[in-house]
mmCIF file with all atom_site columns, C-alpha atoms in Angstrom:
data_model
loop_
_atom_site.group_PDB
_atom_site.id
_atom_site.type_symbol
_atom_site.label_atom_id
_atom_site.label_alt_id
_atom_site.label_comp_id
_atom_site.label_asym_id
_atom_site.label_entity_id
_atom_site.label_seq_id
_atom_site.pdbx_PDB_ins_code
_atom_site.Cartn_x
_atom_site.Cartn_y
_atom_site.Cartn_z
_atom_site.occupancy
_atom_site.B_iso_or_equiv
_atom_site.pdbx_formal_charge
_atom_site.auth_seq_id
_atom_site.auth_comp_id
_atom_site.auth_asym_id
_atom_site.auth_atom_id
_atom_site.pdbx_PDB_model_num
ATOM 1  C CA . MET A 1 1  ? -39.784 -14.777 9.221  1.00 77.00 ? 26  MET A CA 1
ATOM 2  C CA . ASP A 1 2  ? -42.975 -12.903 8.593  1.00 91.00 ? 27  ASP A CA 1
ATOM 3  C CA . ILE A 1 3  ? -45.959 -12.900 10.947 1.00 92.00 ? 28  ILE A CA 1
ATOM 4  C CA . GLU A 1 4  ? -48.016 -15.296 8.825  1.00 92.00 ? 29  GLU A CA 1
ATOM 5  C CA . GLU A 1 5  ? -45.248 -17.893 8.792  1.00 93.00 ? 30  GLU A CA 1
ATOM 6  C CA . PHE A 1 6  ? -44.845 -17.459 12.541 1.00 94.00 ? 31  PHE A CA 1
ATOM 7  C CA . LYS A 1 7  ? -48.578 -18.004 13.074 1.00 90.00 ? 32  LYS A CA 1
ATOM 8  C CA . ARG A 1 8  ? -48.544 -21.096 10.846 1.00 91.00 ? 33  ARG A CA 1
ATOM 9  C CA . LYS A 1 9  ? -45.606 -22.637 12.711 1.00 91.00 ? 34  LYS A CA 1
ATOM 10 C CA . LEU A 1 10 ? -47.170 -21.792 16.049 1.00 91.00 ? 35  LEU A CA 1
ATOM 11 C CA . LYS A 1 11 ? -50.444 -23.459 15.037 1.00 91.00 ? 36  LYS A CA 1
ATOM 12 C CA . GLU A 1 12 ? -48.565 -26.598 13.919 1.00 89.00 ? 37  GLU A CA 1
ATOM 13 C CA . LYS A 1 13 ? -46.671 -26.753 17.219 1.00 87.00 ? 38  LYS A CA 1
ATOM 14 C CA . MET A 1 14 ? -49.889 -26.323 19.202 1.00 89.00 ? 39  MET A CA 1
ATOM 15 C CA . LEU A 1 15 ? -51.480 -29.236 17.313 1.00 87.00 ? 40  LEU A CA 1
ATOM 16 C CA . GLU A 1 16 ? -48.413 -31.377 18.019 1.00 84.00 ? 41  GLU A CA 1
ATOM 17 C CA . ASN A 1 17 ? -48.552 -30.486 21.710 1.00 80.00 ? 42  ASN A CA 1
ATOM 18 C CA . ARG A 1 18 ? -52.226 -31.383 21.888 1.00 84.00 ? 43  ARG A CA 1
ATOM 19 C CA . ALA A 1 19 ? -51.505 -34.761 20.290 1.00 80.00 ? 44  ALA A CA 1
ATOM 20 C CA . ALA A 1 20 ? -48.715 -35.341 22.826 1.00 80.00 ? 45  ALA A CA 1
ATOM 21 C CA . PHE A 1 21 ? -50.953 -34.575 25.801 1.00 78.00 ? 46  PHE A CA 1
ATOM 22 C CA . GLU A 1 22 ? -53.631 -36.888 24.417 1.00 84.00 ? 47  GLU A CA 1
ATOM 23 C CA . GLY A 1 23 ? -51.215 -39.684 23.445 1.00 86.00 ? 48  GLY A CA 1
ATOM 24 C CA . GLN A 1 24 ? -49.982 -42.874 25.025 1.00 88.00 ? 49  GLN A CA 1
ATOM 25 C CA . TYR A 1 25 ? -47.690 -41.173 27.550 1.00 92.00 ? 50  TYR A CA 1
ATOM 26 C CA . LYS A 1 26 ? -50.013 -38.388 28.689 1.00 91.00 ? 51  LYS A CA 1
ATOM 27 C CA . GLU A 1 27 ? -49.838 -39.546 32.331 1.00 93.00 ? 52  GLU A CA 1
ATOM 28 C CA . GLN A 1 28 ? -46.044 -39.595 32.280 1.00 94.00 ? 53  GLN A CA 1
ATOM 29 C CA . LEU A 1 29 ? -45.962 -36.202 30.626 1.00 91.00 ? 54  LEU A CA 1
ATOM 30 C CA . ASN A 1 30 ? -48.338 -34.691 33.169 1.00 91.00 ? 55  ASN A CA 1
ATOM 31 C CA . GLU A 1 31 ? -46.257 -36.060 36.043 1.00 94.00 ? 56  GLU A CA 1
ATOM 32 C CA . LEU A 1 32 ? -43.073 -34.645 34.530 1.00 93.00 ? 57  LEU A CA 1
ATOM 33 C CA . MET A 1 33 ? -44.670 -31.261 33.974 1.00 92.00 ? 58  MET A CA 1
ATOM 34 C CA . GLY A 1 34 ? -45.832 -31.309 37.606 1.00 94.00 ? 59  GLY A CA 1
ATOM 35 C CA . LEU A 1 35 ? -42.324 -31.548 39.027 1.00 93.00 ? 60  LEU A CA 1
ATOM 36 C CA . SER A 1 36 ? -41.260 -28.459 40.923 1.00 91.00 ? 61  SER A CA 1
ATOM 37 C CA . ARG A 1 37 ? -38.044 -26.562 40.402 1.00 88.00 ? 62  ARG A CA 1
ATOM 38 C CA . ALA A 1 38 ? -36.936 -27.850 43.816 1.00 88.00 ? 63  ALA A CA 1
ATOM 39 C CA . ASP A 1 39 ? -37.565 -31.450 42.670 1.00 88.00 ? 64  ASP A CA 1
ATOM 40 C CA . ILE A 1 40 ? -35.351 -30.903 39.662 1.00 89.00 ? 65  ILE A CA 1
ATOM 41 C CA . ASP A 1 41 ? -32.677 -28.875 41.477 1.00 86.00 ? 66  ASP A CA 1
ATOM 42 C CA . SER A 1 42 ? -32.316 -31.650 44.056 1.00 88.00 ? 67  SER A CA 1
ATOM 43 C CA . ILE A 1 43 ? -30.579 -33.720 41.379 1.00 85.00 ? 68  ILE A CA 1
ATOM 44 C CA . THR A 1 44 ? -27.769 -31.299 40.535 1.00 77.00 ? 69  THR A CA 1
ATOM 45 C CA . PRO A 1 45 ? -26.979 -27.871 41.939 1.00 70.00 ? 70  PRO A CA 1
ATOM 46 C CA . ASP A 1 46 ? -26.175 -26.283 38.577 1.00 75.00 ? 71  ASP A CA 1
ATOM 47 C CA . GLY A 1 47 ? -28.375 -25.324 35.643 1.00 74.00 ? 72  GLY A CA 1
ATOM 48 C CA . THR A 1 48 ? -27.727 -28.413 33.528 1.00 77.00 ? 73  THR A CA 1
ATOM 49 C CA . ASP A 1 49 ? -30.647 -30.209 35.122 1.00 84.00 ? 74  ASP A CA 1
ATOM 50 C CA . MET A 1 50 ? -33.144 -27.701 33.715 1.00 87.00 ? 75  MET A CA 1
ATOM 51 C CA . GLU A 1 51 ? -31.769 -28.119 30.203 1.00 89.00 ? 76  GLU A CA 1
ATOM 52 C CA . THR A 1 52 ? -31.937 -31.882 30.615 1.00 91.00 ? 77  THR A CA 1
ATOM 53 C CA . TYR A 1 53 ? -35.478 -31.591 32.018 1.00 93.00 ? 78  TYR A CA 1
ATOM 54 C CA . ASP A 1 54 ? -36.515 -29.668 28.902 1.00 92.00 ? 79  ASP A CA 1
ATOM 55 C CA . GLN A 1 55 ? -34.971 -32.347 26.662 1.00 94.00 ? 80  GLN A CA 1
ATOM 56 C CA . LEU A 1 56 ? -36.711 -35.047 28.688 1.00 95.00 ? 81  LEU A CA 1
ATOM 57 C CA . ILE A 1 57 ? -40.093 -33.388 28.233 1.00 94.00 ? 82  ILE A CA 1
ATOM 58 C CA . THR A 1 58 ? -39.447 -33.054 24.505 1.00 93.00 ? 83  THR A CA 1
ATOM 59 C CA . VAL A 1 59 ? -38.643 -36.767 24.200 1.00 95.00 ? 84  VAL A CA 1
ATOM 60 C CA . VAL A 1 60 ? -41.728 -37.843 26.183 1.00 95.00 ? 85  VAL A CA 1
ATOM 61 C CA . LYS A 1 61 ? -43.967 -35.440 24.230 1.00 92.00 ? 86  LYS A CA 1
ATOM 62 C CA . GLU A 1 62 ? -42.775 -36.819 20.915 1.00 91.00 ? 87  GLU A CA 1
ATOM 63 C CA . ALA A 1 63 ? -43.011 -40.418 22.152 1.00 94.00 ? 88  ALA A CA 1
ATOM 64 C CA . SER A 1 64 ? -46.583 -39.768 23.245 1.00 91.00 ? 89  SER A CA 1
ATOM 65 C CA . ARG A 1 65 ? -47.503 -38.029 20.005 1.00 88.00 ? 90  ARG A CA 1
ATOM 66 C CA . VAL A 1 66 ? -46.271 -40.947 17.849 1.00 90.00 ? 91  VAL A CA 1
ATOM 67 C CA . ASN A 1 67 ? -47.209 -43.733 20.320 1.00 90.00 ? 92  ASN A CA 1
ATOM 68 C CA . LEU A 1 68 ? -43.630 -44.957 20.613 1.00 92.00 ? 93  LEU A CA 1
ATOM 69 C CA . ALA A 1 69 ? -43.094 -48.396 22.125 1.00 94.00 ? 94  ALA A CA 1
ATOM 70 C CA . GLN A 1 70 ? -42.147 -48.370 25.833 1.00 94.00 ? 95  GLN A CA 1
ATOM 71 C CA . ALA A 1 71 ? -38.866 -50.169 25.202 1.00 95.00 ? 96  ALA A CA 1
ATOM 72 C CA . THR A 1 72 ? -37.898 -47.548 22.641 1.00 96.00 ? 97  THR A CA 1
ATOM 73 C CA . LEU A 1 73 ? -38.899 -44.722 24.973 1.00 96.00 ? 98  LEU A CA 1
ATOM 74 C CA . LYS A 1 74 ? -36.776 -46.263 27.728 1.00 96.00 ? 99  LYS A CA 1
ATOM 75 C CA . GLN A 1 75 ? -33.828 -46.404 25.348 1.00 96.00 ? 100 GLN A CA 1
ATOM 76 C CA . ARG A 1 76 ? -34.303 -42.754 24.311 1.00 95.00 ? 101 ARG A CA 1
ATOM 77 C CA . LEU A 1 77 ? -34.479 -41.662 27.953 1.00 95.00 ? 102 LEU A CA 1
ATOM 78 C CA . GLU A 1 78 ? -31.311 -43.562 28.805 1.00 96.00 ? 103 GLU A CA 1
ATOM 79 C CA . GLU A 1 79 ? -29.569 -41.931 25.833 1.00 96.00 ? 104 GLU A CA 1
ATOM 80 C CA . LEU A 1 80 ? -30.225 -38.535 27.448 1.00 95.00 ? 105 LEU A CA 1
ATOM 81 C CA . GLY A 1 81 ? -27.925 -39.572 30.295 1.00 94.00 ? 106 GLY A CA 1
ATOM 82 C CA . GLU A 1 82 ? -27.867 -40.128 34.030 1.00 93.00 ? 107 GLU A CA 1
ATOM 83 C CA . ILE A 1 83 ? -29.407 -36.776 34.996 1.00 92.00 ? 108 ILE A CA 1
ATOM 84 C CA . ALA A 1 84 ? -32.377 -37.357 32.674 1.00 93.00 ? 109 ALA A CA 1
ATOM 85 C CA . VAL A 1 85 ? -32.944 -40.811 34.138 1.00 94.00 ? 110 VAL A CA 1
ATOM 86 C CA . LYS A 1 86 ? -32.856 -39.395 37.675 1.00 93.00 ? 111 LYS A CA 1
ATOM 87 C CA . ILE A 1 87 ? -35.384 -36.719 36.744 1.00 93.00 ? 112 ILE A CA 1
ATOM 88 C CA . ALA A 1 88 ? -37.596 -39.278 34.964 1.00 94.00 ? 113 ALA A CA 1
ATOM 89 C CA . LYS A 1 89 ? -37.601 -41.464 38.073 1.00 95.00 ? 114 LYS A CA 1
ATOM 90 C CA . LYS A 1 90 ? -39.232 -38.615 40.018 1.00 93.00 ? 115 LYS A CA 1
ATOM 91 C CA . ALA A 1 91 ? -42.365 -39.207 37.897 1.00 94.00 ? 116 ALA A CA 1
ATOM 92 C CA . PRO A 1 92 ? -43.777 -42.526 39.235 1.00 95.00 ? 117 PRO A CA 1
ATOM 93 C CA . SER A 1 93 ? -45.352 -43.747 35.997 1.00 94.00 ? 118 SER A CA 1
ATOM 94 C CA . LEU A 1 94 ? -42.182 -42.907 34.058 1.00 94.00 ? 119 LEU A CA 1
ATOM 95 C CA . ALA A 1 95 ? -40.011 -44.568 36.703 1.00 94.00 ? 120 ALA A CA 1
ATOM 96 C CA . ALA A 1 96 ? -41.980 -47.760 36.057 1.00 94.00 ? 121 ALA A CA 1
ATOM 97 C CA . ILE A 1 97 ? -40.813 -47.696 32.426 1.00 93.00 ? 122 ILE A CA 1
ATOM 98 C CA . ILE A 1 98 ? -37.172 -47.168 33.344 1.00 89.00 ? 123 ILE A CA 1
#
């Protein structure tokens, strides 16, 4: 990948992120992003919770960017598994959806 392609992809991703943080689930996303490492590690002692946390953020970002229906977001979160649901419940406005 050359530098120009890298810059183009980076710019696209930054626009997507902006749309996510301005979308329907911006509050939920901000709460998730505000969780501390200790909050997340309290769910499981190993590193799988951080990987799941990253996946959870990705799902909420995309849901926010495309204004996904709450019922569909809930379903997507549940599909990520029990650890993702436990992490999501640490964000009050996301817990209300689950």
